[in-house]
XYZ file of N, CA, C and O in Angstrom:
276
model
N -11.157 -16.187 4.586
C -10.346 -15.236 3.834
C -9.872 -15.865 2.519
O -9.554 -17.046 2.471
N -9.792 -15.037 1.510
C -9.309 -15.515 0.206
C -7.806 -15.667 0.244
O -7.104 -14.869 0.843
N -7.330 -16.708 -0.440
C -5.890 -16.898 -0.568
C -5.474 -16.506 -1.976
O -6.148 -16.860 -2.946
N -4.404 -15.785 -2.098
C -3.929 -15.316 -3.379
C -2.649 -16.026 -3.798
O -1.815 -16.355 -2.968
N -2.533 -16.245 -5.085
C -1.316 -16.779 -5.653
C -0.468 -15.582 -6.076
O -0.967 -14.631 -6.654
N 0.793 -15.634 -5.779
C 1.684 -14.522 -6.137
C 2.541 -14.883 -7.345
O 3.101 -15.987 -7.412
N 2.628 -13.926 -8.248
C 3.483 -14.046 -9.429
C 4.425 -12.853 -9.364
O 3.990 -11.721 -9.143
N 5.700 -13.096 -9.538
C 6.698 -12.045 -9.528
C 7.284 -11.917 -10.927
O 7.790 -12.885 -11.472
N 7.180 -10.719 -11.476
C 7.685 -10.462 -12.833
C 8.786 -9.411 -12.764
O 8.615 -8.370 -12.131
N 9.906 -9.704 -13.386
C 11.018 -8.759 -13.470
C 11.249 -8.454 -14.947
O 11.187 -9.341 -15.788
N 11.514 -7.185 -15.245
C 11.814 -6.799 -16.621
C 12.594 -5.513 -16.608
O 12.730 -4.846 -15.571
N 13.132 -5.158 -17.770
C 13.939 -3.951 -17.892
C 13.401 -3.119 -19.045
O 13.028 -3.659 -20.081
N 13.347 -1.807 -18.834
C 13.045 -0.869 -19.930
C 14.377 -0.250 -20.308
O 15.048 0.375 -19.498
N 14.785 -0.493 -21.569
C 16.106 -0.045 -21.997
C 16.124 1.461 -22.323
O 15.109 2.135 -22.170
N 17.246 1.948 -22.767
C 17.399 3.394 -23.039
C 16.560 3.864 -24.216
O 16.364 5.069 -24.380
N 16.030 2.936 -25.012
C 15.172 3.291 -26.130
C 13.691 3.166 -25.782
O 12.829 3.386 -26.621
N 13.377 2.771 -24.537
C 11.991 2.649 -24.098
C 11.352 1.319 -24.459
O 10.134 1.185 -24.409
N 12.170 0.339 -24.779
C 11.642 -0.990 -25.124
C 11.827 -1.950 -23.967
O 12.819 -1.879 -23.235
N 10.865 -2.848 -23.800
C 10.926 -3.828 -22.737
C 11.807 -4.999 -23.135
O 11.706 -5.509 -24.261
N 12.666 -5.428 -22.228
C 13.530 -6.567 -22.489
C 13.779 -7.309 -21.195
O 13.416 -6.854 -20.113
N 14.399 -8.453 -21.303
C 14.780 -9.280 -20.156
C 13.599 -9.604 -19.230
O 13.681 -9.419 -18.014
N 12.520 -10.092 -19.797
C 11.346 -10.447 -19.005
C 11.575 -11.810 -18.350
O 11.969 -12.759 -19.014
N 11.327 -11.879 -17.060
C 11.427 -13.144 -16.330
C 10.337 -13.147 -15.263
O 10.012 -12.108 -14.684
N 9.738 -14.314 -15.032
C 8.680 -14.421 -14.028
C 8.890 -15.654 -13.178
O 9.477 -16.642 -13.619
N 8.367 -15.586 -11.952
C 8.345 -16.730 -11.038
C 6.930 -16.904 -10.546
O 6.264 -15.927 -10.155
N 6.442 -18.132 -10.587
C 5.097 -18.432 -10.108
C 5.024 -19.924 -9.782
O 5.871 -20.703 -10.222
N 4.000 -20.331 -9.020
C 3.894 -21.739 -8.660
C 3.487 -22.675 -9.802
O 3.568 -23.876 -9.640
N 3.102 -22.127 -10.938
C 2.703 -22.977 -12.059
C 3.226 -22.356 -13.358
O 3.186 -21.146 -13.543
N 3.703 -23.184 -14.271
C 4.301 -22.709 -15.518
C 3.322 -21.890 -16.369
O 3.717 -20.935 -17.024
N 2.027 -22.242 -16.358
C 1.053 -21.463 -17.129
C 0.939 -20.033 -16.614
O 0.767 -19.101 -17.393
N 1.075 -19.846 -15.324
C 1.045 -18.506 -14.754
C 2.280 -17.709 -15.158
O 2.206 -16.511 -15.444
N 3.418 -18.375 -15.196
C 4.671 -17.736 -15.649
C 4.508 -17.260 -17.091
O 4.799 -16.111 -17.426
N 4.019 -18.152 -17.950
C 3.852 -17.811 -19.375
C 2.876 -16.651 -19.564
O 3.123 -15.752 -20.369
N 1.789 -16.650 -18.817
C 0.797 -15.590 -18.975
C 1.335 -14.254 -18.476
O 1.146 -13.209 -19.108
N 2.054 -14.263 -17.365
C 2.625 -13.013 -16.850
C 3.645 -12.444 -17.839
O 3.645 -11.231 -18.116
N 4.485 -13.295 -18.409
C 5.455 -12.817 -19.406
C 4.757 -12.304 -20.657
O 5.163 -11.297 -21.235
N 3.675 -12.949 -21.070
C 2.922 -12.513 -22.241
C 2.319 -11.123 -22.007
O 2.411 -10.221 -22.858
N 1.741 -10.907 -20.823
C 1.109 -9.634 -20.512
C 2.140 -8.514 -20.506
O 1.916 -7.436 -21.066
N 3.290 -8.722 -19.876
C 4.331 -7.682 -19.841
C 4.829 -7.391 -21.250
O 5.086 -6.234 -21.604
N 4.944 -8.402 -22.091
C 5.409 -8.209 -23.463
C 4.446 -7.368 -24.288
O 4.840 -6.786 -25.292
N 3.181 -7.266 -23.868
C 2.203 -6.478 -24.617
C 2.179 -5.011 -24.218
O 1.427 -4.233 -24.792
N 2.996 -4.618 -23.246
C 3.054 -3.199 -22.861
C 3.522 -2.382 -24.070
O 4.186 -2.901 -24.969
N 3.190 -1.083 -24.100
C 3.592 -0.256 -25.247
C 5.088 -0.327 -25.530
O 5.898 -0.492 -24.604
N 5.434 -0.194 -26.797
C 6.840 -0.317 -27.222
C 7.597 1.011 -27.151
O 8.766 1.078 -27.449
N 6.917 2.073 -26.750
C 7.562 3.398 -26.739
C 7.456 4.044 -25.366
O 7.119 5.213 -25.236
N 7.794 3.317 -24.323
C 7.786 3.849 -22.971
C 8.940 4.851 -22.802
O 10.021 4.645 -23.347
N 8.684 5.915 -22.089
C 9.748 6.903 -21.855
C 10.767 6.295 -20.904
O 10.425 5.878 -19.792
N 12.032 6.194 -21.325
C 13.045 5.566 -20.453
C 13.368 6.477 -19.272
O 13.076 7.672 -19.268
N 14.001 5.891 -18.254
C 14.454 6.676 -17.127
C 15.573 7.618 -17.561
O 16.205 7.422 -18.601
N 15.808 8.655 -16.764
C 16.879 9.599 -17.092
C 17.736 9.831 -15.852
O 17.226 9.882 -14.740
N 19.026 9.954 -16.098
C 19.971 10.292 -15.041
C 20.912 11.331 -15.621
O 21.557 11.085 -16.647
N 20.995 12.484 -14.966
C 21.804 13.609 -15.469
C 21.423 13.961 -16.906
O 22.278 14.264 -17.732
N 20.133 13.875 -17.213
C 19.641 14.267 -18.532
C 19.840 13.237 -19.635
O 19.465 13.481 -20.770
N 20.431 12.088 -19.315
C 20.654 11.057 -20.326
C 19.777 9.852 -20.050
O 19.573 9.493 -18.882
N 19.248 9.206 -21.099
C 18.410 8.031 -20.871
C 19.205 6.867 -20.303
O 20.359 6.651 -20.679
N 18.593 6.162 -19.345
C 19.220 4.994 -18.727
C 18.209 3.850 -18.670
O 17.007 4.068 -18.659
N 18.719 2.643 -18.649
C 17.874 1.471 -18.507
C 17.414 1.367 -17.036
O 18.161 1.722 -16.127
N 16.180 0.914 -16.840
C 15.636 0.786 -15.493
C 15.031 -0.624 -15.343
O 14.268 -1.070 -16.193
N 15.397 -1.288 -14.254
C 14.846 -2.618 -13.958
C 13.605 -2.445 -13.069
O 13.592 -1.606 -12.172
N 12.601 -3.272 -13.326
C 11.379 -3.240 -12.549
C 11.075 -4.640 -12.023
O 11.346 -5.633 -12.672
N 10.497 -4.687 -10.841
C 9.988 -5.924 -10.263
C 8.512 -5.669 -9.945
O 8.177 -4.716 -9.217
N 7.646 -6.482 -10.506
C 6.205 -6.266 -10.364
C 5.571 -7.493 -9.707
O 5.487 -8.558 -10.334
N 5.138 -7.359 -8.462
C 4.428 -8.472 -7.839
C 2.958 -8.445 -8.255
O 2.342 -7.386 -8.264
N 2.420 -9.590 -8.590
C 1.013 -9.712 -8.987
C 0.360 -10.723 -8.053
O 0.869 -11.827 -7.897
N -0.752 -10.346 -7.451
C -1.500 -11.267 -6.594
C -2.839 -11.563 -7.279
O -3.576 -10.629 -7.594
N -3.106 -12.828 -7.494
C -4.372 -13.223 -8.134
C -5.032 -14.340 -7.330
O -4.371 -15.086 -6.627
N -6.341 -14.406 -7.472
C -7.101 -15.468 -6.834
C -7.383 -16.518 -7.901
O -8.113 -16.260 -8.845
N -6.784 -17.700 -7.776
C -6.941 -18.782 -8.746
C -7.791 -19.854 -8.108
O -7.519 -20.313 -7.011
N -8.831 -20.256 -8.825
C -9.699 -21.323 -8.337
C -9.205 -22.666 -8.824
O -8.758 -22.826 -9.887
């Protein structure tokens, strides 16, 4: 069976639809840097979350499983 390395990325989409507060955890610093770089390249105009019709910031946690040789 293949073994996967897990990278956990947390970030927030603010009320303007911009990504901020990117943080990652991984077993190697290069994986952390790459995960943060990839999240930072997401579109800059994401539709923010809404609560009672008003935009709100939303926190996300994204687990990534990769096979590293």
